[in-house]
mmCIF file of C-alpha atoms in Angstrom:
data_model
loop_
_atom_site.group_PDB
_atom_site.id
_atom_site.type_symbol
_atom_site.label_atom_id
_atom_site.label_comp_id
_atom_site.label_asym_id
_atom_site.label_seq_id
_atom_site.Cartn_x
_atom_site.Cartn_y
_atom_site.Cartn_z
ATOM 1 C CA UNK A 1 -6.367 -11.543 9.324
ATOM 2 C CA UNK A 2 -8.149 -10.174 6.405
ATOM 3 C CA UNK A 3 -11.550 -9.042 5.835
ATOM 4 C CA UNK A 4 -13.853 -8.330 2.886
ATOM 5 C CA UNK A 5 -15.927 -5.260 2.821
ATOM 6 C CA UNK A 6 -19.227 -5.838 1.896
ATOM 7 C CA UNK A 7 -21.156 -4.227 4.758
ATOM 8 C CA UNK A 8 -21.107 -0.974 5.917
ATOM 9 C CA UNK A 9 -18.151 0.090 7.691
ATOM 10 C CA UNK A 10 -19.368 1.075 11.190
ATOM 11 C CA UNK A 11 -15.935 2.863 11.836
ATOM 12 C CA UNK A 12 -14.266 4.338 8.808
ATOM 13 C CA UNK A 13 -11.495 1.836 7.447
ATOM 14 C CA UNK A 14 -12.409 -0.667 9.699
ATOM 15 C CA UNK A 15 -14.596 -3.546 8.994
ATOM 16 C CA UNK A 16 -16.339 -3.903 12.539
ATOM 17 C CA UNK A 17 -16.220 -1.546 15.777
ATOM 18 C CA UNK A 18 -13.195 -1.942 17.611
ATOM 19 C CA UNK A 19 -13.425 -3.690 20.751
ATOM 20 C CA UNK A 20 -12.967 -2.136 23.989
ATOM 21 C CA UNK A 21 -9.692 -0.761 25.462
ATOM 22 C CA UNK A 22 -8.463 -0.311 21.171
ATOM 23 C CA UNK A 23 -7.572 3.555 20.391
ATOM 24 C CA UNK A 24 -7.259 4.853 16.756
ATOM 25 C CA UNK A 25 -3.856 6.688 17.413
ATOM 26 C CA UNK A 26 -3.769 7.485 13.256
ATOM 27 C CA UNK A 27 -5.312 7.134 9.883
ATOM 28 C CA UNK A 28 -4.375 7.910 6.380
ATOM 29 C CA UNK A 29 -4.334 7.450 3.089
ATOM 30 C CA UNK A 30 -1.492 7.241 -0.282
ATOM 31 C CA UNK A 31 -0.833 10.513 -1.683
ATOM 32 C CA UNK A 32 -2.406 9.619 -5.283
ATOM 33 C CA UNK A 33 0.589 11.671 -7.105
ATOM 34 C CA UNK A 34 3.497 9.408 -5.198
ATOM 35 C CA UNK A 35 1.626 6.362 -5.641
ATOM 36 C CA UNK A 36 1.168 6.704 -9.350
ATOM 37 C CA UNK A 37 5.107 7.724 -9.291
ATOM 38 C CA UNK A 38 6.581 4.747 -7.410
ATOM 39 C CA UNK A 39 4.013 1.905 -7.225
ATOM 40 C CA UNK A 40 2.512 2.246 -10.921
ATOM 41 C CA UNK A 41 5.810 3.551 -12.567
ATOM 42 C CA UNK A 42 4.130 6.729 -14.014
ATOM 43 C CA UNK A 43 7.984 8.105 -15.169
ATOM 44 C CA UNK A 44 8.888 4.762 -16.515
ATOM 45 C CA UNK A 45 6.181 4.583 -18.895
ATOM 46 C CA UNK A 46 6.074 8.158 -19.756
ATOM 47 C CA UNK A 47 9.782 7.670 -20.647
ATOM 48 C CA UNK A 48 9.290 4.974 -22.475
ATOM 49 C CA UNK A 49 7.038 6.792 -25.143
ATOM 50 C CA UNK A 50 9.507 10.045 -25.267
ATOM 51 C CA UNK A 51 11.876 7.474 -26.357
ATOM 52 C CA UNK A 52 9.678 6.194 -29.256
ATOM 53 C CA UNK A 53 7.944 9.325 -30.182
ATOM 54 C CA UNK A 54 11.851 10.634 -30.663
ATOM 55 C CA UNK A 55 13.216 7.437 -32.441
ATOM 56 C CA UNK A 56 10.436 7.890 -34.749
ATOM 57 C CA UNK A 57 11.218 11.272 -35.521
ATOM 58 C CA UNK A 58 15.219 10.699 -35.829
ATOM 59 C CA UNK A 59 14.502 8.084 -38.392
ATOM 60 C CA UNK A 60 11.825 10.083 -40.167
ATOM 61 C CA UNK A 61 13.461 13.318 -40.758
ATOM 62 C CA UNK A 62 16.398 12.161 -43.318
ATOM 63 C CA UNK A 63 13.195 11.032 -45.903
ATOM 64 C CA UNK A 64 10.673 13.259 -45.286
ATOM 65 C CA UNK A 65 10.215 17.389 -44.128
ATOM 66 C CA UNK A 66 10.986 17.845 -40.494
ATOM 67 C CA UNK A 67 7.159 19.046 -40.073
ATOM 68 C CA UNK A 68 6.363 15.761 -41.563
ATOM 69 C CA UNK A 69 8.347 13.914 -39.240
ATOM 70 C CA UNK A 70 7.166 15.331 -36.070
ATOM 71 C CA UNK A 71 3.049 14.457 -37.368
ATOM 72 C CA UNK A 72 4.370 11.121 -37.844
ATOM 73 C CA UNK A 73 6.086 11.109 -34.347
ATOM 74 C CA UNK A 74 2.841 12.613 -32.587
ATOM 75 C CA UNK A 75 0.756 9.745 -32.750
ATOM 76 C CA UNK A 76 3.148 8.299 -30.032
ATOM 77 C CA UNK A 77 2.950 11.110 -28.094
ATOM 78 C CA UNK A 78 -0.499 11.587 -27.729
ATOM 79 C CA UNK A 79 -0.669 7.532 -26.719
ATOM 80 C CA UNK A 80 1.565 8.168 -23.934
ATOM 81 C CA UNK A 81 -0.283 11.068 -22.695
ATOM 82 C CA UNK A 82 -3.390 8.655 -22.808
ATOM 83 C CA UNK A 83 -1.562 5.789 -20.800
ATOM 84 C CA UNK A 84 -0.550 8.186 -18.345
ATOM 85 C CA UNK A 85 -3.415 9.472 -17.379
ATOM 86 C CA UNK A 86 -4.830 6.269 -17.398
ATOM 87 C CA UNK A 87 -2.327 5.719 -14.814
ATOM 88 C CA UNK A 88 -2.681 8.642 -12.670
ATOM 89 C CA UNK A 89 -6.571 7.985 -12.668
ATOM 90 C CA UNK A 90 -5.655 4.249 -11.205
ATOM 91 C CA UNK A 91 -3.031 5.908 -8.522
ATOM 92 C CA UNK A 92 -5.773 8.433 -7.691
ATOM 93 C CA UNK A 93 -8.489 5.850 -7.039
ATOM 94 C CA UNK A 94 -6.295 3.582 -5.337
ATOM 95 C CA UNK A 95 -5.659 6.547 -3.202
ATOM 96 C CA UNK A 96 -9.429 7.420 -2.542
ATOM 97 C CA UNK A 97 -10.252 3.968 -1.808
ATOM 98 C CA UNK A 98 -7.305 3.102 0.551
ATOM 99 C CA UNK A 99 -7.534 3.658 4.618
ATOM 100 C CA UNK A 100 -4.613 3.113 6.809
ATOM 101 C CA UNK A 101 -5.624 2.676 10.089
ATOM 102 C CA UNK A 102 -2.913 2.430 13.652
ATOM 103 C CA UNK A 103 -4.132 1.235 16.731
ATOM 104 C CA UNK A 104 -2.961 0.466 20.108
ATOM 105 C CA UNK A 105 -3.456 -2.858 19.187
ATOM 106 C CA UNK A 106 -2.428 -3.824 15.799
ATOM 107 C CA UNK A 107 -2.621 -1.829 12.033
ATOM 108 C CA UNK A 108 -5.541 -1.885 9.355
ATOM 109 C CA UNK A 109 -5.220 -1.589 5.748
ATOM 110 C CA UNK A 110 -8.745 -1.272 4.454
ATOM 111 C CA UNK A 111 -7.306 -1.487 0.500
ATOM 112 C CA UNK A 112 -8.429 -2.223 -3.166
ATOM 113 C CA UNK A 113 -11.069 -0.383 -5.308
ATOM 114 C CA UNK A 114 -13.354 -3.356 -7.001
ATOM 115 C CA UNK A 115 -12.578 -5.696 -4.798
ATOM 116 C CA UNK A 116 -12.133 -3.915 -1.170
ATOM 117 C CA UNK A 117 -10.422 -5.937 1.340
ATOM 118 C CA UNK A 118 -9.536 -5.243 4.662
ATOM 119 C CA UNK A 119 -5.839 -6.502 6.217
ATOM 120 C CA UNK A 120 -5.986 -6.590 10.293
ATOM 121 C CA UNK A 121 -2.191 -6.760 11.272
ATOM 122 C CA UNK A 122 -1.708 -7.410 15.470
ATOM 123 C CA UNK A 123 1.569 -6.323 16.676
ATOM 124 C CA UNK A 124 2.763 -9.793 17.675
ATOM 125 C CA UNK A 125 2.516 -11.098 14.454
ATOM 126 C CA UNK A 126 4.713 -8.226 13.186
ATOM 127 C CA UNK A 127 8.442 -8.915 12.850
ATOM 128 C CA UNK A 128 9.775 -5.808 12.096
ATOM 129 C CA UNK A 129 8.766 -2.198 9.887
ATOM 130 C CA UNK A 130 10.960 -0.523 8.025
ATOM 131 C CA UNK A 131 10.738 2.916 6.709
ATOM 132 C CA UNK A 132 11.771 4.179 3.381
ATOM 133 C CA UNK A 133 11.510 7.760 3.025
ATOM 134 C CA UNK A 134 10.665 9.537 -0.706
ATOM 135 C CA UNK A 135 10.110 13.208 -1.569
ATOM 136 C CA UNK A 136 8.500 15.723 0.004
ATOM 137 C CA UNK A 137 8.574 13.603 3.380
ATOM 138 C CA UNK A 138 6.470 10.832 1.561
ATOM 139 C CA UNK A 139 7.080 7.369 2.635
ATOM 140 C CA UNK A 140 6.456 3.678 2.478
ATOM 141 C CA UNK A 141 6.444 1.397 6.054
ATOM 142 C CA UNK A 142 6.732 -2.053 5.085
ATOM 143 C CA UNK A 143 5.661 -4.846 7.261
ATOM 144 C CA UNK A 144 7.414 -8.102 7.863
ATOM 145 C CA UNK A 145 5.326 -10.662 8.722
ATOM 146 C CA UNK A 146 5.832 -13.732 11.797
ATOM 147 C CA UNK A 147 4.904 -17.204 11.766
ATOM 148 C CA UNK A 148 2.267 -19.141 9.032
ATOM 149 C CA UNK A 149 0.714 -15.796 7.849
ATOM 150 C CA UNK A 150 0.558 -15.802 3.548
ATOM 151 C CA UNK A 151 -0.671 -12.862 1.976
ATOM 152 C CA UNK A 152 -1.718 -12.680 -1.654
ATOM 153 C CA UNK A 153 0.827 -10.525 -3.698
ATOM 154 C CA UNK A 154 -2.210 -9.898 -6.359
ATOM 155 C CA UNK A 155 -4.807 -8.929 -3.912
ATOM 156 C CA UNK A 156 -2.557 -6.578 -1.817
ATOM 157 C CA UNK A 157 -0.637 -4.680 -4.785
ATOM 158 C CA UNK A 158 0.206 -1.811 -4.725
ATOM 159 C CA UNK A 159 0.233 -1.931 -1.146
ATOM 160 C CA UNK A 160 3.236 -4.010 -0.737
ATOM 161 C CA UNK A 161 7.067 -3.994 -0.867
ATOM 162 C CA UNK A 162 7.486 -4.323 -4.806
ATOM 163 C CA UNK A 163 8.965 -7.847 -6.187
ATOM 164 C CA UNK A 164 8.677 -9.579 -3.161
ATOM 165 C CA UNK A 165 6.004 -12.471 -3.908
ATOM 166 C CA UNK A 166 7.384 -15.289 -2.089
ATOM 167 C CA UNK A 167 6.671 -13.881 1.390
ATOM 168 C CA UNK A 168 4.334 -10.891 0.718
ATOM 169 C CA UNK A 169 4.811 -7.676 3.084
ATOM 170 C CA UNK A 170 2.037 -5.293 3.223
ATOM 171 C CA UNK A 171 3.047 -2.159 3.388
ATOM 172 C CA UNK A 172 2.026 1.682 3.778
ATOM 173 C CA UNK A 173 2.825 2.852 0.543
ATOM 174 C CA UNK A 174 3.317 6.698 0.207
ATOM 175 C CA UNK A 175 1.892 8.371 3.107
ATOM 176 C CA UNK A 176 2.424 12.065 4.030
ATOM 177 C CA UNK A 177 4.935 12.661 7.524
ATOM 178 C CA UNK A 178 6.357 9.106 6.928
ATOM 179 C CA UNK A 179 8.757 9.320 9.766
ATOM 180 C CA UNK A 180 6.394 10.834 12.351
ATOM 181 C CA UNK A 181 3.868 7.720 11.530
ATOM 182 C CA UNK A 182 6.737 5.209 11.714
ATOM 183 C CA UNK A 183 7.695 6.667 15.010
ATOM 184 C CA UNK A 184 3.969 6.116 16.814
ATOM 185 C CA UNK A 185 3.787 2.769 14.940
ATOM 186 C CA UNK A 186 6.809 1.673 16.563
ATOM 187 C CA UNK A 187 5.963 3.360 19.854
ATOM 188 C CA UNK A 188 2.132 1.594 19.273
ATOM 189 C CA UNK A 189 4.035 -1.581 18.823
ATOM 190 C CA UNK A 190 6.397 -1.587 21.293
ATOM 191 C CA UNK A 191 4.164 -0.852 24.424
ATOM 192 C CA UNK A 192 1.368 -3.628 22.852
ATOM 193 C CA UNK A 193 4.458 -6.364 22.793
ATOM 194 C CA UNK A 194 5.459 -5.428 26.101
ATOM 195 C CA UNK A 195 1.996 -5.884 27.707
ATOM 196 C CA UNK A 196 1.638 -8.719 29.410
ATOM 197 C CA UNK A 197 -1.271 -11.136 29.022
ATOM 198 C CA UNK A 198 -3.282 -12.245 31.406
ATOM 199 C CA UNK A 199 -5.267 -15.266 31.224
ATOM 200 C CA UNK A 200 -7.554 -17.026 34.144
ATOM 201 C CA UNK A 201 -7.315 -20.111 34.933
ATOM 202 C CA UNK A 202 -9.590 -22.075 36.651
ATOM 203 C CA UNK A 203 -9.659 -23.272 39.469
ATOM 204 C CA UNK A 204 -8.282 -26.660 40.554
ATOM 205 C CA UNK A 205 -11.311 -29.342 41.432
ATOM 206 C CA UNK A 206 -11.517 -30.518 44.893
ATOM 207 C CA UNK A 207 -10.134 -34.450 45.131
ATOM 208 C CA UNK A 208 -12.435 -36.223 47.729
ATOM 209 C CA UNK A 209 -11.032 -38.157 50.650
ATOM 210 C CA UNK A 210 -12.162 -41.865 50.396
#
C-alpha cells in the first residue's frame, strides 16, 4: 500500500506508470496557508505569544515607564513572529512536496518532504470518506480504512484526521474545491466497487475411462 520515493517518478505523484485501463481523473496539492492554519496550528501558537508578550507588559508597567514595559514585552513578540514563520515555511513545504492523485482505480498520496512516501489507497479497501469543508471552499476528505491495513500516524502527519492514532486515516488535508473533489472521488469509487471482477478459471482436466 505504500511506497517510498527514491526513483524518479515516471508519472508525477505516482511512484510507477499506471497500468492499463487506470485514468488520472484529478490531482492536487494542500493550500500551504490552510495547512499551516489547521494542521500546524499557526493561530494557536501565534495566540499563545500575544498572550505572553501582553502578560509581560501588564505586570511590567506598574514598576517601570510604559515605554519600558513594552521593550521588555517585545522580546516575546519578535519570538513568536520567528515561530510562525517557522511554521508557515513547514506548511508551505509540506504543500510543495505533497501530490494528491484520484484515479479510476484507487487514490495516491505521494506525501512528506525528507522522507517522501507514497500511500496507494484502492477503492475496496476504502470504507467510507468524509468531507469537512473550511474557508474559502478549502477542505479535508478523510479516509476510513477496511480490513488489516495500519498506517503510521508519524509518517503520514499532517495528512491525516488529527488525534486519531489508534486506527490512522489518511486524509486530503486542505485542498481547493473540496466538495467538487469529494463528489468525483465518490463517483470514482462508486463505479470501481460496482465493477465486477472477472477471473478465469481453468479448465477442468479430462478423467480417463479405465
Amino acid at each position: 500500500m505504500s511506497h517510498d520515493d527514491f526513483a524518479v517518478e515516471p508519472v508525477r505523484g505516482l511512484p510507477e506508470t499506471p497500468p492499463e485501463g487506470e485514468r488520472i481523473l484529478w490531482q492536487g496539492a494542500p493550500d500551504w496557508w490552510r495547512l499551516s492554519v489547521e494542521a500546524l496550528s499557526l493561530p494557536w501558537v501565534a495566540g499563545y505569544f500575544v498572550v505572553l508578550a501582553v502578560w509581560r507588559f501588564i505586570t511590567m508597567m506598574d514598576q517601570m515607564p510604559l515605554v519600558t514595559a513594552f521593550a521588555a514585552a517585545l522580546p516575546l513578540v519578535i519570538m513568536g513572529a520567528v515561530v510562525c514563520l517557522m511554521l508557515m515555511l513547514v506548511g508551505y513545504i509540506q504543500a510543495r512536496a505533497t501530490v494528491y492523485t484520484i484515479t479510476n482505480r484507487r487514490v495516491a498520496m505521494r506525501i512528506g518532504a525528507a522522507l517522501t512516501v507514497t500511500l496507494n489507497l484502492p477503492y475496496t479497501q476504502v470504507g467510507r470518506a468524509d468531507l469537512k469543508l473550511g474557508k474559502g471552499g478549502t477542505g479535508t476528505i478523510v479516509l476510513d480504512l477496511m480490513g488489516d491495513t495500519r498506517l503510521s500516524y508519524l509518517v503520514c502527519w499532517p495528512h491525516v484526521r488529527p488525534w486519531v492514532m489508534r486506527r490512522t486515516q489518511p486524509a486530503l488535508r486542505c485542498i481547493p474545491e473540496a466538495a467538487k473533489v469529494a463528489h468525483l472521488l465518490a463517483e470514482a469509487a462508486e463505479t470501481r466497487v460496482a465493477t465486477p471482477k472477472i477471473t478465469r478459471s481453468a479448465p477442468p482436466r479430462a478423467i480417463a475411462a479405465e
